PDB file of C-alpha atoms in Angstrom:
ATOM      1  CA  MET A  24    -120.787 -86.759 172.118  1.00  0.00           C
ATOM      2  CA  ALA A  25    -119.118 -88.109 175.165  1.00  0.00           C
ATOM      3  CA  GLU A  26    -116.033 -89.951 174.735  1.00  0.00           C
ATOM      4  CA  VAL A  27    -116.823 -93.682 175.121  1.00  0.00           C
ATOM      5  CA  LYS A  28    -114.919 -95.824 177.508  1.00  0.00           C
ATOM      6  CA  TYR A  29    -114.335 -99.149 176.109  1.00  0.00           C
ATOM      7  CA  GLY A  30    -112.644-102.279 178.437  1.00  0.00           C
ATOM      8  CA  GLN A  31    -112.078-102.256 181.688  1.00  0.00           C
ATOM      9  CA  LEU A  32    -113.601 -99.366 183.483  1.00  0.00           C
ATOM     10  CA  ASP A  33    -112.168 -97.537 186.567  1.00  0.00           C
ATOM     11  CA  SER A  34    -114.907 -97.730 188.803  1.00  0.00           C
ATOM     12  CA  TRP A  35    -119.177 -98.533 188.707  1.00  0.00           C
ATOM     13  CA  ASP A  36    -120.032 -95.328 188.064  1.00  0.00           C
ATOM     14  CA  ASP A  37    -118.153 -95.300 185.025  1.00  0.00           C
ATOM     15  CA  ALA A  38    -120.188 -97.506 183.014  1.00  0.00           C
ATOM     16  CA  ASP A  39    -122.927 -95.915 180.039  1.00  0.00           C
ATOM     17  CA  VAL A  40    -125.741 -97.529 180.900  1.00  0.00           C
ATOM     18  CA  SER A  41    -128.555 -94.355 179.106  1.00  0.00           C
ATOM     19  CA  THR A  42    -127.977 -96.183 175.648  1.00  0.00           C
ATOM     20  CA  PRO A  43    -131.729 -95.557 174.541  1.00  0.00           C
ATOM     21  CA  ASN A  44    -134.307 -98.239 172.801  1.00  0.00           C
ATOM     22  CA  ASP A  45    -133.947 -96.776 169.102  1.00  0.00           C
ATOM     23  CA  PHE A  46    -137.216 -99.100 168.092  1.00  0.00           C
ATOM     24  CA  MET A  47    -140.629 -97.658 168.676  1.00  0.00           C
ATOM     25  CA  ARG A  48    -143.934 -99.736 169.847  1.00  0.00           C
ATOM     26  CA  LEU A  49    -146.814 -99.016 169.464  1.00  0.00           C
ATOM     27  CA  LEU A  50    -149.453 -98.932 172.530  1.00  0.00           C
ATOM     28  CA  GLU A  51    -153.105 -99.205 172.134  1.00  0.00           C
ATOM     29  CA  GLY A  52    -154.706 -95.995 171.466  1.00  0.00           C
ATOM     30  CA  ASP A  53    -153.170 -92.800 170.151  1.00  0.00           C
ATOM     31  CA  ASN A  54    -149.334 -92.620 168.802  1.00  0.00           C
ATOM     32  CA  GLN A  55    -148.362 -89.128 167.590  1.00  0.00           C
ATOM     33  CA  VAL A  56    -145.645 -89.339 165.238  1.00  0.00           C
ATOM     34  CA  ARG A  57    -143.833 -86.915 163.069  1.00  0.00           C
ATOM     35  CA  VAL A  58    -142.660 -89.591 159.481  1.00  0.00           C
ATOM     36  CA  LEU A  59    -139.100 -88.836 158.932  1.00  0.00           C
ATOM     37  CA  THR A  60    -138.278 -90.948 156.363  1.00  0.00           C
ATOM     38  CA  THR A  61    -139.106 -93.023 153.406  1.00  0.00           C
ATOM     39  CA  PRO A  62    -139.468 -96.414 154.004  1.00  0.00           C
ATOM     40  CA  TYR A  63    -137.284 -98.778 154.464  1.00  0.00           C
ATOM     41  CA  GLN A  64    -138.477-102.335 152.954  1.00  0.00           C
ATOM     42  CA  PHE A  65    -137.508-106.240 153.934  1.00  0.00           C
ATOM     43  CA  VAL A  66    -139.312-109.296 153.988  1.00  0.00           C
ATOM     44  CA  VAL A  67    -140.071-111.684 156.833  1.00  0.00           C
ATOM     45  CA  HIS A  68    -141.704-115.053 158.103  1.00  0.00           C
ATOM     46  CA  TRP A  69    -144.000-115.528 160.370  1.00  0.00           C
ATOM     47  CA  VAL A  70    -143.110-118.989 162.083  1.00  0.00           C
ATOM     48  CA  GLN A  71    -144.938-120.946 164.951  1.00  0.00           C
ATOM     49  CA  ASP A  72    -142.414-122.461 167.600  1.00  0.00           C
ATOM     50  CA  THR A  73    -143.594-125.158 169.446  1.00  0.00           C
ATOM     51  CA  SER A  74    -144.726-123.242 172.570  1.00  0.00           C
ATOM     52  CA  GLY A  75    -147.389-122.140 170.116  1.00  0.00           C
ATOM     53  CA  ALA A  76    -145.677-118.491 170.086  1.00  0.00           C
ATOM     54  CA  ASN A  77    -145.611-116.510 166.800  1.00  0.00           C
ATOM     55  CA  ARG A  78    -141.922-115.414 165.587  1.00  0.00           C
ATOM     56  CA  LYS A  79    -140.575-113.169 162.742  1.00  0.00           C
ATOM     57  CA  ILE A  80    -137.749-114.209 160.556  1.00  0.00           C
ATOM     58  CA  ARG A  81    -136.054-111.684 157.773  1.00  0.00           C
ATOM     59  CA  CYS A  82    -136.102-114.240 154.583  1.00  0.00           C
ATOM     60  CA  ALA A  83    -132.758-115.174 153.478  1.00  0.00           C
ATOM     61  CA  ARG A  84    -134.273-114.018 149.716  1.00  0.00           C
ATOM     62  CA  LYS A  85    -131.638-116.655 147.999  1.00  0.00           C
ATOM     63  CA  ASN A  86    -131.934-120.530 148.983  1.00  0.00           C
ATOM     64  CA  CYS A  87    -134.190-119.471 152.141  1.00  0.00           C
ATOM     65  CA  PRO A  88    -135.218-122.035 154.475  1.00  0.00           C
ATOM     66  CA  LEU A  89    -138.195-121.061 155.082  1.00  0.00           C
ATOM     67  CA  CYS A  90    -138.991-120.305 151.491  1.00  0.00           C
ATOM     68  CA  LYS A  91    -138.260-124.209 150.448  1.00  0.00           C
ATOM     69  CA  LYS A  92    -140.797-125.174 152.943  1.00  0.00           C
ATOM     70  CA  LEU A  93    -143.393-123.039 151.589  1.00  0.00           C
ATOM     71  CA  VAL A  94    -143.589-120.743 154.241  1.00  0.00           C
ATOM     72  CA  LYS A  95    -145.403-117.579 154.239  1.00  0.00           C
ATOM     73  CA  ALA A  96    -143.779-114.217 153.645  1.00  0.00           C
ATOM     74  CA  GLN A  97    -144.580-110.861 153.852  1.00  0.00           C
ATOM     75  CA  TYR A  98    -143.704-106.922 153.057  1.00  0.00           C
ATOM     76  CA  ARG A  99    -143.038-105.277 156.466  1.00  0.00           C
ATOM     77  CA  TRP A 100    -141.048-101.609 156.253  1.00  0.00           C
ATOM     78  CA  PHE A 101    -139.525 -99.238 159.235  1.00  0.00           C
ATOM     79  CA  VAL A 102    -139.668 -96.012 159.098  1.00  0.00           C
ATOM     80  CA  GLY A 103    -137.918 -93.018 161.260  1.00  0.00           C
ATOM     81  CA  VAL A 104    -140.799 -90.853 163.273  1.00  0.00           C
ATOM     82  CA  LEU A 105    -140.255 -88.553 166.363  1.00  0.00           C
ATOM     83  CA  ASP A 106    -142.250 -90.117 168.300  1.00  0.00           C
ATOM     84  CA  ARG A 107    -144.137 -87.110 170.070  1.00  0.00           C
ATOM     85  CA  LYS A 108    -144.191 -88.591 173.748  1.00  0.00           C
ATOM     86  CA  SER A 109    -140.705 -89.092 174.210  1.00  0.00           C
ATOM     87  CA  GLY A 110    -139.603 -86.218 172.112  1.00  0.00           C
ATOM     88  CA  LEU A 111    -136.982 -88.650 170.570  1.00  0.00           C
ATOM     89  CA  PRO A 112    -136.401 -90.512 167.098  1.00  0.00           C
ATOM     90  CA  LYS A 113    -137.315 -93.252 166.841  1.00  0.00           C
ATOM     91  CA  ILE A 114    -137.273 -96.873 164.548  1.00  0.00           C
ATOM     92  CA  LEU A 115    -140.701 -97.937 164.091  1.00  0.00           C
ATOM     93  CA  GLU A 116    -141.746-101.230 162.124  1.00  0.00           C
ATOM     94  CA  ILE A 117    -145.349-101.232 160.284  1.00  0.00           C
ATOM     95  CA  SER A 118    -147.297-102.745 158.710  1.00  0.00           C
ATOM     96  CA  GLN A 119    -149.274-103.030 155.130  1.00  0.00           C
ATOM     97  CA  GLN A 120    -152.343-100.920 157.227  1.00  0.00           C
ATOM     98  CA  ILE A 121    -150.350 -98.112 158.275  1.00  0.00           C
ATOM     99  CA  TYR A 122    -147.877 -98.171 155.341  1.00  0.00           C
ATOM    100  CA  ASN A 123    -151.687 -97.754 153.312  1.00  0.00           C
ATOM    101  CA  GLY A 124    -152.721 -95.614 155.746  1.00  0.00           C
ATOM    102  CA  ILE A 125    -149.610 -93.055 155.739  1.00  0.00           C
ATOM    103  CA  LYS A 126    -149.175 -93.290 151.248  1.00  0.00           C
ATOM    104  CA  LYS A 127    -152.913 -92.385 151.083  1.00  0.00           C
ATOM    105  CA  TYR A 128    -151.996 -88.564 152.435  1.00  0.00           C
ATOM    106  CA  VAL A 129    -149.068 -89.118 150.282  1.00  0.00           C
ATOM    107  CA  ASN A 130    -151.202 -89.174 147.267  1.00  0.00           C
ATOM    108  CA  ASN A 131    -153.750 -87.052 148.176  1.00  0.00           C
ATOM    109  CA  PRO A 132    -153.919 -83.607 146.068  1.00  0.00           C
ATOM    110  CA  GLU A 133    -155.174 -82.411 149.088  1.00  0.00           C
ATOM    111  CA  TRP A 134    -152.545 -82.503 151.203  1.00  0.00           C
ATOM    112  CA  ALA A 135    -150.428 -81.153 147.481  1.00  0.00           C
ATOM    113  CA  GLU A 136    -149.049 -77.631 150.039  1.00  0.00           C
ATOM    114  CA  PHE A 137    -147.526 -79.708 152.378  1.00  0.00           C
ATOM    115  CA  TYR A 138    -145.152 -82.032 150.168  1.00  0.00           C
ATOM    116  CA  ASP A 139    -142.528 -79.251 149.477  1.00  0.00           C
ATOM    117  CA  HIS A 140    -140.666 -80.423 152.523  1.00  0.00           C
ATOM    118  CA  GLU A 141    -136.923 -80.979 153.340  1.00  0.00           C
ATOM    119  CA  TRP A 142    -138.276 -84.917 154.540  1.00  0.00           C
ATOM    120  CA  GLY A 143    -140.433 -85.115 151.491  1.00  0.00           C
ATOM    121  CA  LYS A 144    -144.012 -85.685 150.921  1.00  0.00           C
ATOM    122  CA  ALA A 145    -146.457 -86.640 154.002  1.00  0.00           C
ATOM    123  CA  MET A 146    -143.684 -85.717 156.320  1.00  0.00           C
ATOM    124  CA  ALA A 147    -144.476 -81.651 156.813  1.00  0.00           C
ATOM    125  CA  TYR A 148    -147.088 -82.789 159.910  1.00  0.00           C
ATOM    126  CA  ASP A 149    -147.803 -84.996 162.280  1.00  0.00           C
ATOM    127  CA  VAL A 150    -149.613 -88.386 161.771  1.00  0.00           C
ATOM    128  CA  THR A 151    -151.392 -90.069 164.357  1.00  0.00           C
ATOM    129  CA  ILE A 152    -151.506 -93.744 164.108  1.00  0.00           C
ATOM    130  CA  GLN A 153    -154.332 -95.008 166.582  1.00  0.00           C
ATOM    131  CA  ARG A 154    -154.217 -99.182 167.344  1.00  0.00           C
ATOM    132  CA  GLY A 155    -157.400-100.249 168.394  1.00  0.00           C
ATOM    133  CA  PRO A 156    -157.812-103.452 170.974  1.00  0.00           C
ATOM    134  CA  LYS A 157    -156.374-106.315 170.312  1.00  0.00           C
ATOM    135  CA  GLY A 158    -159.197-108.633 167.887  1.00  0.00           C
ATOM    136  CA  THR A 159    -160.164-104.992 165.715  1.00  0.00           C
ATOM    137  CA  ASN A 160    -160.390-104.745 162.743  1.00  0.00           C
ATOM    138  CA  PRO A 161    -158.642-102.715 161.218  1.00  0.00           C
ATOM    139  CA  LEU A 162    -156.290-103.157 164.442  1.00  0.00           C
ATOM    140  CA  TYR A 163    -154.684 -99.471 163.471  1.00  0.00           C
ATOM    141  CA  THR A 164    -156.021 -96.088 161.460  1.00  0.00           C
ATOM    142  CA  VAL A 165    -153.483 -93.211 160.026  1.00  0.00           C
ATOM    143  CA  LEU A 166    -154.970 -89.885 160.973  1.00  0.00           C
ATOM    144  CA  PRO A 167    -153.304 -86.676 160.072  1.00  0.00           C
ATOM    145  CA  SER A 168    -152.982 -83.455 161.738  1.00  0.00           C
ATOM    146  CA  PRO A 169    -154.410 -80.596 159.798  1.00  0.00           C
ATOM    147  CA  ARG A 170    -151.840 -78.050 161.525  1.00  0.00           C
ATOM    148  CA  LYS A 171    -148.363 -77.681 159.440  1.00  0.00           C
ATOM    149  CA  ARG A 172    -145.348 -76.717 161.514  1.00  0.00           C
ATOM    150  CA  ASP A 173    -141.987 -77.399 160.956  1.00  0.00           C
ATOM    151  CA  LEU A 174    -138.990 -78.952 163.103  1.00  0.00           C
ATOM    152  CA  ASN A 175    -137.822 -76.542 165.989  1.00  0.00           C
ATOM    153  CA  ASP A 176    -134.276 -76.195 166.044  1.00  0.00           C
ATOM    154  CA  GLU A 177    -133.846 -78.691 168.976  1.00  0.00           C
ATOM    155  CA  GLU A 178    -135.422 -81.366 166.806  1.00  0.00           C
ATOM    156  CA  ASN A 179    -134.103 -81.146 164.359  1.00  0.00           C
ATOM    157  CA  ALA A 180    -130.636 -80.918 165.949  1.00  0.00           C
ATOM    158  CA  ILE A 181    -131.682 -84.336 167.638  1.00  0.00           C
ATOM    159  CA  VAL A 182    -132.879 -85.692 164.689  1.00  0.00           C
ATOM    160  CA  ALA A 183    -129.682 -85.527 162.975  1.00  0.00           C
ATOM    161  CA  ASN A 184    -127.653 -87.069 165.704  1.00  0.00           C
ATOM    162  CA  PHE A 185    -129.849 -89.741 165.501  1.00  0.00           C
ATOM    163  CA  PHE A 186    -129.373 -90.020 161.865  1.00  0.00           C
ATOM    164  CA  GLU A 187    -125.661 -90.004 162.533  1.00  0.00           C
ATOM    165  CA  ARG A 188    -125.725 -92.862 164.971  1.00  0.00           C
ATOM    166  CA  VAL A 189    -128.482 -94.855 163.464  1.00  0.00           C
ATOM    167  CA  ASP A 190    -127.978 -96.581 159.867  1.00  0.00           C
ATOM    168  CA  ILE A 191    -131.405 -97.766 159.478  1.00  0.00           C
ATOM    169  CA  ASN A 192    -130.426 -99.836 156.506  1.00  0.00           C
ATOM    170  CA  LYS A 193    -128.988-102.592 158.312  1.00  0.00           C
ATOM    171  CA  PHE A 194    -131.638-103.712 160.288  1.00  0.00           C
ATOM    172  CA  CYS A 195    -133.496-104.621 157.108  1.00  0.00           C
ATOM    173  CA  GLN A 196    -131.226-106.611 154.979  1.00  0.00           C
ATOM    174  CA  PRO A 197    -131.536-110.138 154.427  1.00  0.00           C
ATOM    175  CA  ALA A 198    -130.440-112.788 156.882  1.00  0.00           C
ATOM    176  CA  THR A 199    -128.435-115.604 155.068  1.00  0.00           C
ATOM    177  CA  PRO A 200    -129.654-118.615 154.891  1.00  0.00           C
ATOM    178  CA  GLU A 201    -127.436-119.927 157.507  1.00  0.00           C
ATOM    179  CA  GLU A 202    -129.050-117.275 160.136  1.00  0.00           C
ATOM    180  CA  VAL A 203    -132.509-117.769 159.236  1.00  0.00           C
ATOM    181  CA  ALA A 204    -131.553-122.117 159.677  1.00  0.00           C
ATOM    182  CA  GLU A 205    -130.742-121.098 163.224  1.00  0.00           C
ATOM    183  CA  LYS A 206    -133.799-119.562 164.587  1.00  0.00           C
ATOM    184  CA  MET A 207    -135.693-122.431 162.865  1.00  0.00           C
ATOM    185  CA  GLY A 208    -134.476-124.372 165.911  1.00  0.00           C
ATOM    186  CA  GLY A 209    -137.674-126.044 167.346  1.00  0.00           C
ATOM    187  CA  ILE A 210    -140.311-124.985 164.540  1.00  0.00           C
ATOM    188  CA  ASP A 211    -142.570-127.057 163.365  1.00  0.00           C
ATOM    189  CA  ASP A 212    -141.243-128.729 160.148  1.00  0.00           C
ATOM    190  CA  ALA A 213    -144.918-128.861 158.256  1.00  0.00           C
ATOM    191  CA  PRO A 214    -144.894-126.645 155.292  1.00  0.00           C
ATOM    192  CA  ALA A 215    -148.004-123.998 155.027  1.00  0.00           C
ATOM    193  CA  PRO A 216    -150.066-124.292 152.488  1.00  0.00           C
ATOM    194  CA  SER A 217    -148.923-121.068 149.891  1.00  0.00           C
ATOM    195  CA  TYR A 218    -146.402-118.495 150.046  1.00  0.00           C
ATOM    196  CA  ALA A 219    -147.995-114.711 149.977  1.00  0.00           C
ATOM    197  CA  VAL A 220    -147.431-111.532 150.427  1.00  0.00           C
ATOM    198  CA  GLY A 221    -149.190-109.479 152.185  1.00  0.00           C
ATOM    199  CA  THR A 222    -152.328-110.363 150.302  1.00  0.00           C
ATOM    200  CA  LYS A 223    -150.908-111.991 147.194  1.00  0.00           C
ATOM    201  CA  THR A 224    -150.507-115.578 146.652  1.00  0.00           C
ATOM    202  CA  VAL A 225    -147.606-116.094 144.691  1.00  0.00           C
ATOM    203  CA  ILE A 226    -144.736-118.939 143.441  1.00  0.00           C
ATOM    204  CA  LYS A 227    -142.157-119.778 144.902  1.00  0.00           C
ATOM    205  CA  GLY A 228    -138.903-119.638 142.451  1.00  0.00           C
ATOM    206  CA  SER A 229    -137.217-123.253 141.791  1.00  0.00           C
ATOM    207  CA  ASP A 230    -134.154-122.592 143.627  1.00  0.00           C
ATOM    208  CA  GLY A 231    -136.186-121.548 146.661  1.00  0.00           C
ATOM    209  CA  LYS A 232    -135.891-117.711 145.637  1.00  0.00           C
ATOM    210  CA  PRO A 233    -139.495-115.747 146.885  1.00  0.00           C
ATOM    211  CA  GLU A 234    -140.899-114.613 142.907  1.00  0.00           C
ATOM    212  CA  ILE A 235    -141.797-110.788 144.735  1.00  0.00           C
ATOM    213  CA  GLY A 236    -139.179-108.378 143.121  1.00  0.00           C
ATOM    214  CA  ARG A 237    -136.037-107.346 145.049  1.00  0.00           C
ATOM    215  CA  ALA A 238    -137.029-105.969 148.704  1.00  0.00           C
ATOM    216  CA  SER A 239    -134.661-102.670 148.774  1.00  0.00           C
ATOM    217  CA  CYS A 240    -133.933-100.730 151.074  1.00  0.00           C
ATOM    218  CA  ARG A 241    -134.913 -97.338 150.706  1.00  0.00           C
ATOM    219  CA  GLU A 242    -132.955 -94.016 151.552  1.00  0.00           C
ATOM    220  CA  ARG A 243    -133.685 -91.609 153.435  1.00  0.00           C
ATOM    221  CA  VAL A 244    -135.029 -88.896 151.298  1.00  0.00           C
TER     222      VAL A 244
END
């Protein structure tokens, strides 16, 4: 890696403006990826601001202001992937629908021959995440590639460099109550009728902590 320059630069030509976007956005149509990690789990609240736009706020877990208001929460996951369109490793945030779509093949004995791989189950072949038009149900469909192919030397080097530089764990740590309160500015104070995780409704603990079990970030295989 080239030496990073800090502070005042000698000229306008010395600036590093090539910082990559490490997050992948799923576009309508086919999104082909190679899954590189096990899932990293975290919890979020979806809230609506005064403009009507939906906003996602990480749950603080303990003494969370949104939990105390009985605002719904959901599990979400990050996975490291190799985006086949760009050829670059990315962090992909997935919902329960995509999570279950990938897990289905992890637990399918028909794919057992692909399990012995350095990255773990369901990671020796590509998957295509199909995103339908807005309003489609289901919105996402996961399809595996029947062709088993190991990453080549160049891809392995790019992936190794990515994980030396990027720690996915830091993106799924709970927010602090103060951070949640700051991001709640302009949000309607009316509480939601229930507190939900995925499709299950649960009861909020007396201390404002959601009783959903520990949402820990899982390490890369």
